[in-house]
XYZ file of C-alpha atoms in Angstrom:
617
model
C -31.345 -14.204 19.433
C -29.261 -16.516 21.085
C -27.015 -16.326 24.026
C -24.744 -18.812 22.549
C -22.712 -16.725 20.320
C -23.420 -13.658 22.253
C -25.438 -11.453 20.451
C -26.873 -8.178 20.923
C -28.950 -6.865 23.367
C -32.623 -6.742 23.491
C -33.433 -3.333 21.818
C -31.414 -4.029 18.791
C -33.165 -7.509 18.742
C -36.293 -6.049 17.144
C -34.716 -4.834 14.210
C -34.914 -7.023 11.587
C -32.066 -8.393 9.021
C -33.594 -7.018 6.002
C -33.909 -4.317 7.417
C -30.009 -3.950 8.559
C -29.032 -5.103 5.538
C -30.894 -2.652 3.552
C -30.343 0.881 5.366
C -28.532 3.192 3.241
C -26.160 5.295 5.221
C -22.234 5.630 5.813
C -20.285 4.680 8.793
C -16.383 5.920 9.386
C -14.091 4.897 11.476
C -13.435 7.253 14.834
C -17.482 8.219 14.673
C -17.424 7.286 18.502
C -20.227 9.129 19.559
C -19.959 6.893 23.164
C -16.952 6.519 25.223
C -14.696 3.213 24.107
C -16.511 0.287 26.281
C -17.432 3.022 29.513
C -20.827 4.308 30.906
C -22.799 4.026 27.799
C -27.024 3.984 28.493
C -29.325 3.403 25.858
C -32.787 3.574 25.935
C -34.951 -0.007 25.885
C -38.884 0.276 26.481
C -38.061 2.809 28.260
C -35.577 1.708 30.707
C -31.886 2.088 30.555
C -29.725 -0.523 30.234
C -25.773 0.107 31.445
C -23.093 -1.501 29.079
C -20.666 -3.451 31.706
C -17.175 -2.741 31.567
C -15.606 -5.628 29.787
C -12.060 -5.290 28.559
C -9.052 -3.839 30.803
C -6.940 -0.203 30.454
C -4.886 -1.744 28.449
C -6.996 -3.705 26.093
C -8.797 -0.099 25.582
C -5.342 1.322 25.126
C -4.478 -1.217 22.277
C -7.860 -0.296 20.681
C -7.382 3.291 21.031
C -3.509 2.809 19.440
C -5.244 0.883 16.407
C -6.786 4.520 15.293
C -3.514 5.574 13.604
C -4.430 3.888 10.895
C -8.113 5.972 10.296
C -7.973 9.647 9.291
C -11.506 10.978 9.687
C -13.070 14.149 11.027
C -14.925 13.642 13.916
C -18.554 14.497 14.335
C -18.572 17.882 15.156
C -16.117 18.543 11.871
C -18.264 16.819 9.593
C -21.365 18.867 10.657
C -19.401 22.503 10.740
C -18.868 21.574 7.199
C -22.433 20.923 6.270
C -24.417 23.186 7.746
C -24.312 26.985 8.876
C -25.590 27.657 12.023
C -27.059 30.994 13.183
C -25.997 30.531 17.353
C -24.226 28.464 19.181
C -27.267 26.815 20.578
C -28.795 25.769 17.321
C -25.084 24.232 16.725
C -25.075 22.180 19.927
C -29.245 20.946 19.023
C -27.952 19.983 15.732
C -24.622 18.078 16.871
C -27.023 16.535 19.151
C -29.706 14.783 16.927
C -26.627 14.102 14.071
C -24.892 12.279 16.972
C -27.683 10.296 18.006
C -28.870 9.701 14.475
C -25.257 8.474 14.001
C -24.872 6.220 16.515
C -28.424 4.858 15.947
C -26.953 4.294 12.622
C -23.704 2.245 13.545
C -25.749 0.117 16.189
C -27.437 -0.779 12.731
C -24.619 -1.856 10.744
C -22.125 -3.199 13.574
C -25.202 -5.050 14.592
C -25.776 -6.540 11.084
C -21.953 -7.607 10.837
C -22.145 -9.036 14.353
C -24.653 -11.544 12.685
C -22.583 -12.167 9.795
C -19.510 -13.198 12.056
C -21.862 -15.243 14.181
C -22.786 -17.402 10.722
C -19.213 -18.133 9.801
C -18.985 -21.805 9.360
C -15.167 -22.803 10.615
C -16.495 -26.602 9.821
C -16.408 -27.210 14.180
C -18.848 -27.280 16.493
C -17.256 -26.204 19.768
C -16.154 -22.714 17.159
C -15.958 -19.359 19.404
C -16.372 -16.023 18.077
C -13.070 -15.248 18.926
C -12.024 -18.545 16.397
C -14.558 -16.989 14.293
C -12.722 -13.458 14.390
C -9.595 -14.720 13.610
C -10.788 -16.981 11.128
C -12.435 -14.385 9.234
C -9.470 -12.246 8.602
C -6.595 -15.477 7.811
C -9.310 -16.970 5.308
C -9.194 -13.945 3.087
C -4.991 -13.951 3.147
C -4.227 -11.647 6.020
C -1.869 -12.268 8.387
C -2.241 -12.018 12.002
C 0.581 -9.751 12.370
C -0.669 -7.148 10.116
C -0.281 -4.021 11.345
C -4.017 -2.777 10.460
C -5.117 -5.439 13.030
C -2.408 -6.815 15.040
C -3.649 -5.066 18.287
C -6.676 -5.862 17.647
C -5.807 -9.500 17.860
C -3.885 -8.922 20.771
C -6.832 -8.029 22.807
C -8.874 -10.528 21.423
C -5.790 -13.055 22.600
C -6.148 -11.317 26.072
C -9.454 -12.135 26.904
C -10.442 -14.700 29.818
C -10.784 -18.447 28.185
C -14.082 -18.325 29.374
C -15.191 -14.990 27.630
C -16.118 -15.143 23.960
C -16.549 -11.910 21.637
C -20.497 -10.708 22.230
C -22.106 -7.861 20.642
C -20.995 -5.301 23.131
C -17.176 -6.265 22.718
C -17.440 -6.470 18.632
C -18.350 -2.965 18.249
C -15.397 -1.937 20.158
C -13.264 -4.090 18.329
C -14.000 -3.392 15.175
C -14.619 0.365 15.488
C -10.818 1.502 14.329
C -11.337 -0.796 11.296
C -15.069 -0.441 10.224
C -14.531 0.149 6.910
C -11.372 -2.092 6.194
C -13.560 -4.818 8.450
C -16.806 -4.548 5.955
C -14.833 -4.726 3.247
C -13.522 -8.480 4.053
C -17.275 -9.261 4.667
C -18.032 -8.051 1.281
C -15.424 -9.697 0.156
C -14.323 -6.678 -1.447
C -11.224 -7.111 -2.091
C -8.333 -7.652 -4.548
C -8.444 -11.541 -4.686
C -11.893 -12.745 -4.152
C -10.811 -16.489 -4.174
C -7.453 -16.361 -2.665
C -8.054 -20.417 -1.469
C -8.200 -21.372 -5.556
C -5.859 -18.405 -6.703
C -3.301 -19.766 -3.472
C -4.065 -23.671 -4.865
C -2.929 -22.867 -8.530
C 0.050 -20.816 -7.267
C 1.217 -23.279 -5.197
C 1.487 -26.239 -7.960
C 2.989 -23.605 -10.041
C 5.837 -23.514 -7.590
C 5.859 -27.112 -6.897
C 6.441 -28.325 -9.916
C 9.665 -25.985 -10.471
C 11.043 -27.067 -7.009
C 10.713 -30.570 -8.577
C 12.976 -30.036 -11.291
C 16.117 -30.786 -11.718
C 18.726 -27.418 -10.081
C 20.351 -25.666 -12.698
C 22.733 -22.394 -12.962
C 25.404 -21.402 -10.509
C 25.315 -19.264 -7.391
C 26.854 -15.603 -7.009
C 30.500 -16.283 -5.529
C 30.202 -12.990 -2.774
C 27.110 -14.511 -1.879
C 27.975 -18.263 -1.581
C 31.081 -16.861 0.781
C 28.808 -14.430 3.157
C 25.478 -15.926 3.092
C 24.084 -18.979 5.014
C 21.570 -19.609 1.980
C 21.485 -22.471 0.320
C 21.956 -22.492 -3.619
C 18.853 -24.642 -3.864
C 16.613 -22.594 -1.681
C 13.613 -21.661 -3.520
C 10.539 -19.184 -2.110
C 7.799 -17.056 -3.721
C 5.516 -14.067 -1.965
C 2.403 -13.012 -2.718
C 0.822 -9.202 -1.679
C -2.012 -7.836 -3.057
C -2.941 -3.582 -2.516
C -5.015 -4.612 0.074
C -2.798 -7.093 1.921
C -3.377 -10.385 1.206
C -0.617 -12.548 1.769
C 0.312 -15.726 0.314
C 3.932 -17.112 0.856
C 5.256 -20.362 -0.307
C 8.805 -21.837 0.802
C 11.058 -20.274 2.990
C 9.735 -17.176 2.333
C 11.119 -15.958 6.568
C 14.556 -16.116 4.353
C 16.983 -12.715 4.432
C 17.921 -11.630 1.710
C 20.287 -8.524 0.585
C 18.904 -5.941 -1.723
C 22.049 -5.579 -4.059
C 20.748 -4.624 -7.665
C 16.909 -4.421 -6.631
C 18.284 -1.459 -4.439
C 18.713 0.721 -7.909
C 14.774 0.571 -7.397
C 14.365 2.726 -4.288
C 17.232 4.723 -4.998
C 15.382 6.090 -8.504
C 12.203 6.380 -6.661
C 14.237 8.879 -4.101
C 15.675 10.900 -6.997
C 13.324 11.334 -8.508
C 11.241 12.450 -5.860
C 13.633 15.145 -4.530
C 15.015 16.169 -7.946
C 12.176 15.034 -10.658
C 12.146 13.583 -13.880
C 13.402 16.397 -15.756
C 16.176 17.387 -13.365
C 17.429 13.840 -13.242
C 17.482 13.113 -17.120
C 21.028 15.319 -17.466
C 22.781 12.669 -15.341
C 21.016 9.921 -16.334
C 19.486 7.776 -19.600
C 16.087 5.719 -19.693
C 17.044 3.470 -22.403
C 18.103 -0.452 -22.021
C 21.796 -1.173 -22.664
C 21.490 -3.922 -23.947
C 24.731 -5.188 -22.067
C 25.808 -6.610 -18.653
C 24.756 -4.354 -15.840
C 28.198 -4.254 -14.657
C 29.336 -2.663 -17.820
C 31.927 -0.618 -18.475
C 30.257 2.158 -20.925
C 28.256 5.491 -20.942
C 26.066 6.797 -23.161
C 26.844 10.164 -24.231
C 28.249 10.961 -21.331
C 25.121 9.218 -18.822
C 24.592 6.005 -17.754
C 22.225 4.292 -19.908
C 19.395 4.045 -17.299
C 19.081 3.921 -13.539
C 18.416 0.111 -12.896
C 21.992 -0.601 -14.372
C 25.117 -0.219 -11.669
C 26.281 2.925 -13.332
C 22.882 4.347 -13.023
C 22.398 3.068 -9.168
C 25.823 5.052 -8.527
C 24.532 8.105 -10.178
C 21.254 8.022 -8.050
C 23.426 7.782 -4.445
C 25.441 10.081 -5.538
C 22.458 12.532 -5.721
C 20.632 11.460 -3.055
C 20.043 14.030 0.348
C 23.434 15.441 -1.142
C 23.732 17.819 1.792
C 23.304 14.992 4.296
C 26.348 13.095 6.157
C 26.355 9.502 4.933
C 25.120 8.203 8.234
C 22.529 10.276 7.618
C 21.744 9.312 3.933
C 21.671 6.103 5.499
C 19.466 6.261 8.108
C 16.777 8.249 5.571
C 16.901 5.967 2.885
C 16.673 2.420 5.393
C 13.912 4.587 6.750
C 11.890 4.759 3.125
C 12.324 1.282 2.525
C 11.079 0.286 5.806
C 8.023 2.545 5.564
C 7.891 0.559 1.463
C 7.166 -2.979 3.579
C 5.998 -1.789 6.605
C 8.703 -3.597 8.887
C 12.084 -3.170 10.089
C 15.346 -3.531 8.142
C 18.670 -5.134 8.850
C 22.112 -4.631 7.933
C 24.222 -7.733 6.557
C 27.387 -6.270 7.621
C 29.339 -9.498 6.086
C 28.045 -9.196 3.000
C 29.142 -4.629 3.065
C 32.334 -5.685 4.165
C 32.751 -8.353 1.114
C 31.535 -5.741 -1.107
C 33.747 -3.366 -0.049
C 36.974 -5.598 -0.548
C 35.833 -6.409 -4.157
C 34.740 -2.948 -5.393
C 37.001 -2.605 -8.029
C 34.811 -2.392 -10.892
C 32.245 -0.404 -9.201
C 35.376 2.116 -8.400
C 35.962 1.930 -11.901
C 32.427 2.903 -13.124
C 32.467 5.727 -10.974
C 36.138 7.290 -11.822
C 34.241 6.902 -15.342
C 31.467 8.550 -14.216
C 33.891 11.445 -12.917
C 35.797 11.738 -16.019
C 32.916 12.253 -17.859
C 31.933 15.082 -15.763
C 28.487 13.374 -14.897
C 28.550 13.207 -11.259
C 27.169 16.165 -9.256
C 29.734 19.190 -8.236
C 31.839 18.582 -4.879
C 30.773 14.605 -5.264
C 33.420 12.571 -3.334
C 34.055 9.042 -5.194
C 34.958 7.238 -1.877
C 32.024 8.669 -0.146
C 29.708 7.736 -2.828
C 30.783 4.248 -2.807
C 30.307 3.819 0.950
C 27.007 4.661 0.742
C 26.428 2.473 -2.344
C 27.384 -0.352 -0.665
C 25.872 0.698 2.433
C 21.901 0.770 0.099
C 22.875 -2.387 -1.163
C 23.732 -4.579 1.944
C 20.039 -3.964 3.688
C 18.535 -6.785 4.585
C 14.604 -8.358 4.914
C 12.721 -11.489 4.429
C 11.545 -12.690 1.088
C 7.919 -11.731 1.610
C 8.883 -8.212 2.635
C 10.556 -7.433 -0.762
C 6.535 -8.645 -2.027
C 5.189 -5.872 0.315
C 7.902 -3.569 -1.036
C 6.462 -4.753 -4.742
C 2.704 -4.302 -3.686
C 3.424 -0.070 -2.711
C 4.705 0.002 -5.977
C 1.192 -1.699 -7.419
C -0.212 0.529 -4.931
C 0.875 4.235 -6.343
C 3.437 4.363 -3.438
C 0.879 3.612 -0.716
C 2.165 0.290 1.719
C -0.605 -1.534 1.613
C -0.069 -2.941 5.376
C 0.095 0.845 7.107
C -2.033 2.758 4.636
C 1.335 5.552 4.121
C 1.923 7.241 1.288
C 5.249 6.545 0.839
C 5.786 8.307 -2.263
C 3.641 11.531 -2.967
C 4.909 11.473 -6.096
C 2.877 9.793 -8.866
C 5.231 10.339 -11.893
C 8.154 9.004 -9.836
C 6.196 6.087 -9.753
C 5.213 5.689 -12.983
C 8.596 6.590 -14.382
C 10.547 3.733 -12.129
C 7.242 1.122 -13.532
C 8.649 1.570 -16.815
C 12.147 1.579 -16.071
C 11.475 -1.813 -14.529
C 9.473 -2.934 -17.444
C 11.946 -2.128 -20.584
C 15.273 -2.560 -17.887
C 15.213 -4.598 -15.340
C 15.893 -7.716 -16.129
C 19.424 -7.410 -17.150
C 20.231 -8.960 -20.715
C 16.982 -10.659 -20.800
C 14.942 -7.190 -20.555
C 13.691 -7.152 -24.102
C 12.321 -10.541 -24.344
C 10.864 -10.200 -20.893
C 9.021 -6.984 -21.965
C 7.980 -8.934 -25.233
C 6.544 -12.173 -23.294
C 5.835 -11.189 -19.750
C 4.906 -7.096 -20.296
C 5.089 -6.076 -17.070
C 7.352 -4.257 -14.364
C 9.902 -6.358 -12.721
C 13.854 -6.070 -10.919
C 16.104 -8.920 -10.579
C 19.352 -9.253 -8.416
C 22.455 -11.346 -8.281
C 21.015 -13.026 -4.859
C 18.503 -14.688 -7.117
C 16.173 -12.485 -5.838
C 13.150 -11.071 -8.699
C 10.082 -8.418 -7.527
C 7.032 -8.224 -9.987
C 4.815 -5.744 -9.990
C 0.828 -5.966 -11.562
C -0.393 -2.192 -11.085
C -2.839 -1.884 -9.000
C -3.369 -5.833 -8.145
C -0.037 -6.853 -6.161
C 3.733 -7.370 -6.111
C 4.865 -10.672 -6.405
C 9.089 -11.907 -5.468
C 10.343 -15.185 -5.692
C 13.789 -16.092 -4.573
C 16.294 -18.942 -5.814
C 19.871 -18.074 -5.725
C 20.970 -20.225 -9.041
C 21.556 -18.020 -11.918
C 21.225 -18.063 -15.631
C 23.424 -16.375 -18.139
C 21.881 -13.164 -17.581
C 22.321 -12.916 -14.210
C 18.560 -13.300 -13.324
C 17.424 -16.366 -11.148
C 16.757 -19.927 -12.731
C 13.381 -20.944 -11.064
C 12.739 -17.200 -10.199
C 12.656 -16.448 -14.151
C 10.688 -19.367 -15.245
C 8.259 -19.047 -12.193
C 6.946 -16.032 -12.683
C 6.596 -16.406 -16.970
C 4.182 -19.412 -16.237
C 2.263 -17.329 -12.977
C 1.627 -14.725 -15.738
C 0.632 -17.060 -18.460
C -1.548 -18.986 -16.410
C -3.398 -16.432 -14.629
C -2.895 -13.571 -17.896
C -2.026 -10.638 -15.935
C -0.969 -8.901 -19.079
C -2.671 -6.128 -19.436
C -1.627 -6.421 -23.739
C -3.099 -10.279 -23.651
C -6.809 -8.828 -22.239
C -6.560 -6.261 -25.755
C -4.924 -8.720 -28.466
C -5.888 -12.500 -27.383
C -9.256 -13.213 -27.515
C -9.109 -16.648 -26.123
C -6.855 -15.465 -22.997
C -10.084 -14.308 -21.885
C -11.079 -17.560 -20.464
C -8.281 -17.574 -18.228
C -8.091 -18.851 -15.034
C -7.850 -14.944 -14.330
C -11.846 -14.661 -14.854
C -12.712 -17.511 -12.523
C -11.174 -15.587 -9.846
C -12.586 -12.555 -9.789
C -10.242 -9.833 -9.340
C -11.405 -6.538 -8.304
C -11.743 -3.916 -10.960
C -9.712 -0.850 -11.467
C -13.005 1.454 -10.661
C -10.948 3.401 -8.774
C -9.078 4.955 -11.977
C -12.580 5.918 -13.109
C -12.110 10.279 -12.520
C -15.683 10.853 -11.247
C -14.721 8.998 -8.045
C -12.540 11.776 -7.232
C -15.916 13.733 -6.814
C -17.099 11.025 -4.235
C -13.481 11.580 -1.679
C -13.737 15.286 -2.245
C -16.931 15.303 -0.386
C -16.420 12.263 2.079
C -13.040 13.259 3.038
C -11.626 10.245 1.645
C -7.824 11.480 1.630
C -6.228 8.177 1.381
C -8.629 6.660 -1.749
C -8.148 10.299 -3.459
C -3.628 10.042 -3.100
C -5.001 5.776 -4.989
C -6.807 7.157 -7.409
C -5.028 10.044 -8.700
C -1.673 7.960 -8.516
C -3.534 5.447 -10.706
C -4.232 8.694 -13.298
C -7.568 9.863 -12.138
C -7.987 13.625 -13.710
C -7.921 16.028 -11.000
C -9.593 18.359 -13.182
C -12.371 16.154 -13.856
C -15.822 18.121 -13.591
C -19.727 17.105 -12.884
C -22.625 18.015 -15.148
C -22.166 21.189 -13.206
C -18.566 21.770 -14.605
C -17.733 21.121 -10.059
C -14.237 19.813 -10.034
C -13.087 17.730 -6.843
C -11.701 21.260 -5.694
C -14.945 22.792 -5.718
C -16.632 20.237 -3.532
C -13.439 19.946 -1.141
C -14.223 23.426 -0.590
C -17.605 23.504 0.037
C -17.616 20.748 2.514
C -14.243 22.474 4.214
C -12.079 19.301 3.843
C -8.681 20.998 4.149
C -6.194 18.559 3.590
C -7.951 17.237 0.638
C -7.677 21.184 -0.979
C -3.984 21.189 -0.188
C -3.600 17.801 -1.956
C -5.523 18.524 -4.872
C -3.617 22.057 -5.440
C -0.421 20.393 -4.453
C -1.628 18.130 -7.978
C -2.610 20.635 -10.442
C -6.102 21.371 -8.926
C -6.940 25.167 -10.903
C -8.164 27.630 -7.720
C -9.591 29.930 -10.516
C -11.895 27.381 -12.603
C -15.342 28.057 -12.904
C -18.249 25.478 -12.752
C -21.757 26.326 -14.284
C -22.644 29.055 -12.040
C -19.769 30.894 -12.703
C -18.310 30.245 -9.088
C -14.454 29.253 -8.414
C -13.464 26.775 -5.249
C -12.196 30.363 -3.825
C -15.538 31.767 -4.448
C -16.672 28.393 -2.692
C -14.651 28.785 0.268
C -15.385 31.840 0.967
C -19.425 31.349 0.519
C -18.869 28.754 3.067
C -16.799 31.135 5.302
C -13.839 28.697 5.989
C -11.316 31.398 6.617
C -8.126 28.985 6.669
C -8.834 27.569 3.225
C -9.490 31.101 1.920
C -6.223 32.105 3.353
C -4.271 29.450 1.622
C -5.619 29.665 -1.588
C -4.885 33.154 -1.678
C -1.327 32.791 -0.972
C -1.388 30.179 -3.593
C -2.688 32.483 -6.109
C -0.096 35.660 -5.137
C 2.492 32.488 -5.769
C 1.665 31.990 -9.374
């Protein structure tokens, strides 16, 4: 192998690349069976060959940071869920040979993808690994920055100019993101040609910020913003992070109307869908979203000012409102995985001009609609409060992408929203009324989710692919953005995100969509659930089942997810699937229950909280 791009060491060297290629086994992230870059010995004809310290405390430190993002069991947990052992000793021989089978095992597969990253052709011939690192990663959309990988980056950054990335150094790197890393190898990911998909968008957006400005900027914003009225940027964020942002998509902008969003998503999460339909409607008004009228009592639905009122004022009700503030800037932060600011201008504007907002909530009062012991000056200071937060363009596409996600950011992996029917219930609130005026036709010729807002600002979502926002601050007669509008009804057409176009037009199946080869939605298939019930995989389960997976779902064997969870003694993943209907009592073929399971398998805590589920109901 050669020294030149640093590969691997001697006794890996006889292994060949069919052979990597082709072994079958698993690899997590955290399976460090040898101490991060420290006294590691391996056996090589014989000999032992010492792995030299390479990277400094606190490039190690950085690495060891980077695990936030991986939930696995170790080892040892993985085992004690497998097998039963009759003494301590035959434990500790076990955990012994899995270990070394293991790490046999990722020497395999790191040593495979070390090979791969040494082939990357960056079209130079004086190319490092460390170009070729970086490379990998911004030619398949991510950023740099991303939190998944940003330390990671920082210790590649850190190393001497005369050291490049060899084998040794790779496996340390990577080890924190070994499965997110083998998936951009695979190319396994959302957009599979982001370089044509990226082309296309771009001339899309081109050829509106050729044409000729038309519609009229917001007056509060044109006297407390710096923006200009013909500003013009799009963002791009798929559910696994890719990034694609056109313009001056580093802009701040307000959230103002598209904060109705997160303030339904908060309701409904703390007071569910049920709760929250005796205050307010789910129906399109059909009228300005300033406008002065109730339904029966309610506002007509929650994306409309009325309705945005109604959800503050029921928000962490027993809160202060600095603290209602500080929670909900802290959800939308965790939504696009970045800090927030405060436009204080634009709060204080708002304030002086509340009239009509004042108005709609002394309505709101009359009508005996807002919550007991709500205080109308209180609620409108934290109104204006939600609505004055401020982020760049292409974090309101992040913010888009959790919602395409089931709740999940797709830069820090958190579940921001446990709930799947709040979810699903603000999708179609978005779809049939948020787009002010121009909702019905939208939900007629686009047919999917989408927010606008008087800065010009408009979010898209495509469940389960990405959120799109574009940003122009000229408006049209219904209060949506010019270029924003028009953008995103030709991005749709073109590419025929539609899920209704892929059932009823034939010939939109030679799309542009096909060529690019999105990923498919096997995730929603319910057998998968089987798969993360036995692997632990906590974070693809919270995907799927926000996606609709059946939690009930049952093998040939009539073994729900709940069953294997509790064989294999995966906690967590018992307490989310009860948490989600999971039935403790259900019996498979052999007439055994997950309690039965649990208890076969002697795992006394999971016994103990099924129980105590079952006195409960």
């Amino acid at each position: 192998m050669s020294k030149k791009n640093g590969k691997a060491n001697k006794s890996l060297s006889s292994i060949s690349k069919e052979e990597l290629k082709d072994s079958s086994f698993s690899i997590e992230e955290n399976d460090a069976v040898t101490p991060l870059n420290g006294s590691m010995t391996k056996k090589n004809g014989g000999s032992k060959v010492s792995l030299e310290r390479k990277l400094t405390p606190k490039m190690e430190q950085k690495l060891r940071s980077q695990t936030k993002f991986n939930r696995r069991q170790s080892i040892e947990e993985r085992a004690h869920g497998d097998i039963k052992y009759k003494s301590e000793k035959k434990k500790s021989k076990v955990l012994n040979a899995l270990a070394e089978t293991t790490s046999i095992k990722m020497e395999k597969r790191f040593m495979y993808e070390f090979e791969q990253l040494c082939e990357i052709d960056c079209q130079d011939e004086n190319v490092t690994n460390k170009d070729r690192f970086k490379y990998l990663f911004t030619s398949k959309g991510f950023k740099l920055d991303d939190p998944r990988i940003k330390d990671i980056i920082d210790v590649v950054d850190e190393l001497e100019e005369d050291q490049d990335i060899d084998f040794d150094i790779f496996k340390e790197l990577i080890r924190p993101i070994s499965t997110f890393f083998r998936d951009i190898l695979q190319n396994n990911l959302s957009l599979k040609d982001i370089e044509s998909f990226s082309t296309s968008t771009r001339e899309i957006f081109e050829k509106h910020n050729l044409e000729a400005p038309k519609g009229s900027m917001a007056k509060y914003l044109s006297e407390t913003s710096n923006a200009n009225q013909d500003d013009f940027a799009a963002s791009i964020c798929t559910v696994d992070g890719q990034r694609i942002e056109l313009g001056s998509s580093d802009s701040l902008v307000s959230l103002q109307q598209i904060s109705s969003v997160v303030s339904y998503l908060i309701a409904l999460e703390q007071h569910g869908q049920e709760s929250l339909s005796k205050y307010i409607g789910t129906e399109p008004s059909g009228k300005s979203f300033d406008n002065l009228e109730l339904k029966e009592g309610i506002p007509h639905n929650p994306l409309i000012s009325s309705g945005n009122l109604l959800c503050c004022s029921l928000i962490n009700q027993k809160e202060t409102i600095d603290r209602k503030y500080e929670k909900y800037a802290k959800v939308v932060e965790k939504m696009i995985g970045a800090k927030v600011s405060f436009n204080n201008s634009v709060y204080l504007n708002q304030k002086e001009r509340a009239h009509r907002n004042f108005c709609l909530l002394y309505m709101l009062e009359e009508a005996g609609t807002l919550p007991e012991g709500a205080d109308v000056k209180e609620i409108m200071n934290f109104f204006t409060q939600t609505t004055s937060i401020e982020m760049k363009v292409s974090d309101y596409s992040v913010m888009a992408a959790t919602l395409a996600n089931g709740g999940i950011c797709p830069l820090t992996d958190e579940n921001v929203f446990s709930d799947s029917e709040a979810i699903k219930g603000t999708l179609s609130q978005m779809l049939c009324c948020g787009m002010n005026t121009f909702s019905g036709k939208w939900a007629f010729d686009v047919g999917l989710p989408a927010k606008s807002s008087t800065t010009g600002m408009t979010i898209l979502v495509i469940p389960n692919k990405m959120g799109i926002a574009v940003w122009s601050p000229r408006l049209n007669k219904d209060s949506n953005s010019v270029r924003g509008q028009k953008f995103l009804c030709e991005l749709i057409d073109t590419f025929g995100f539609n899920d209704i176009d892929h059932v009823y037009g034939a010939g939109l199946m030679k799309k542009m969509l096909v060529n690019l080869s999105f990923k498919g939605t096997h995730n929603n298939d319910s057998i998968n659930l089987l798969y993360y019930a036995k692997q632990n995989k906590l974070r693809e389960m919270r995907k799927a089942v926000a996606q609709g997976c059946n939690v009930m779902y049952g093998d040939y064997d009539s073994r729900t997810a709940l069953h294997i969870a509790c064989n294999y003694g995966h906690f967590e993943i018992v307490k989310y699937l009860v948490s989600h209907g999971a039935r403790i009592n259900i019996k498979d073929r052999f007439d055994n229950s997950p309690l039965d399971e649990a208890r076969a398998a002697e795992y006394g805590e999971i016994v103990e909280y099924l129980e105590e589920c079952l006195s409960r109901s």
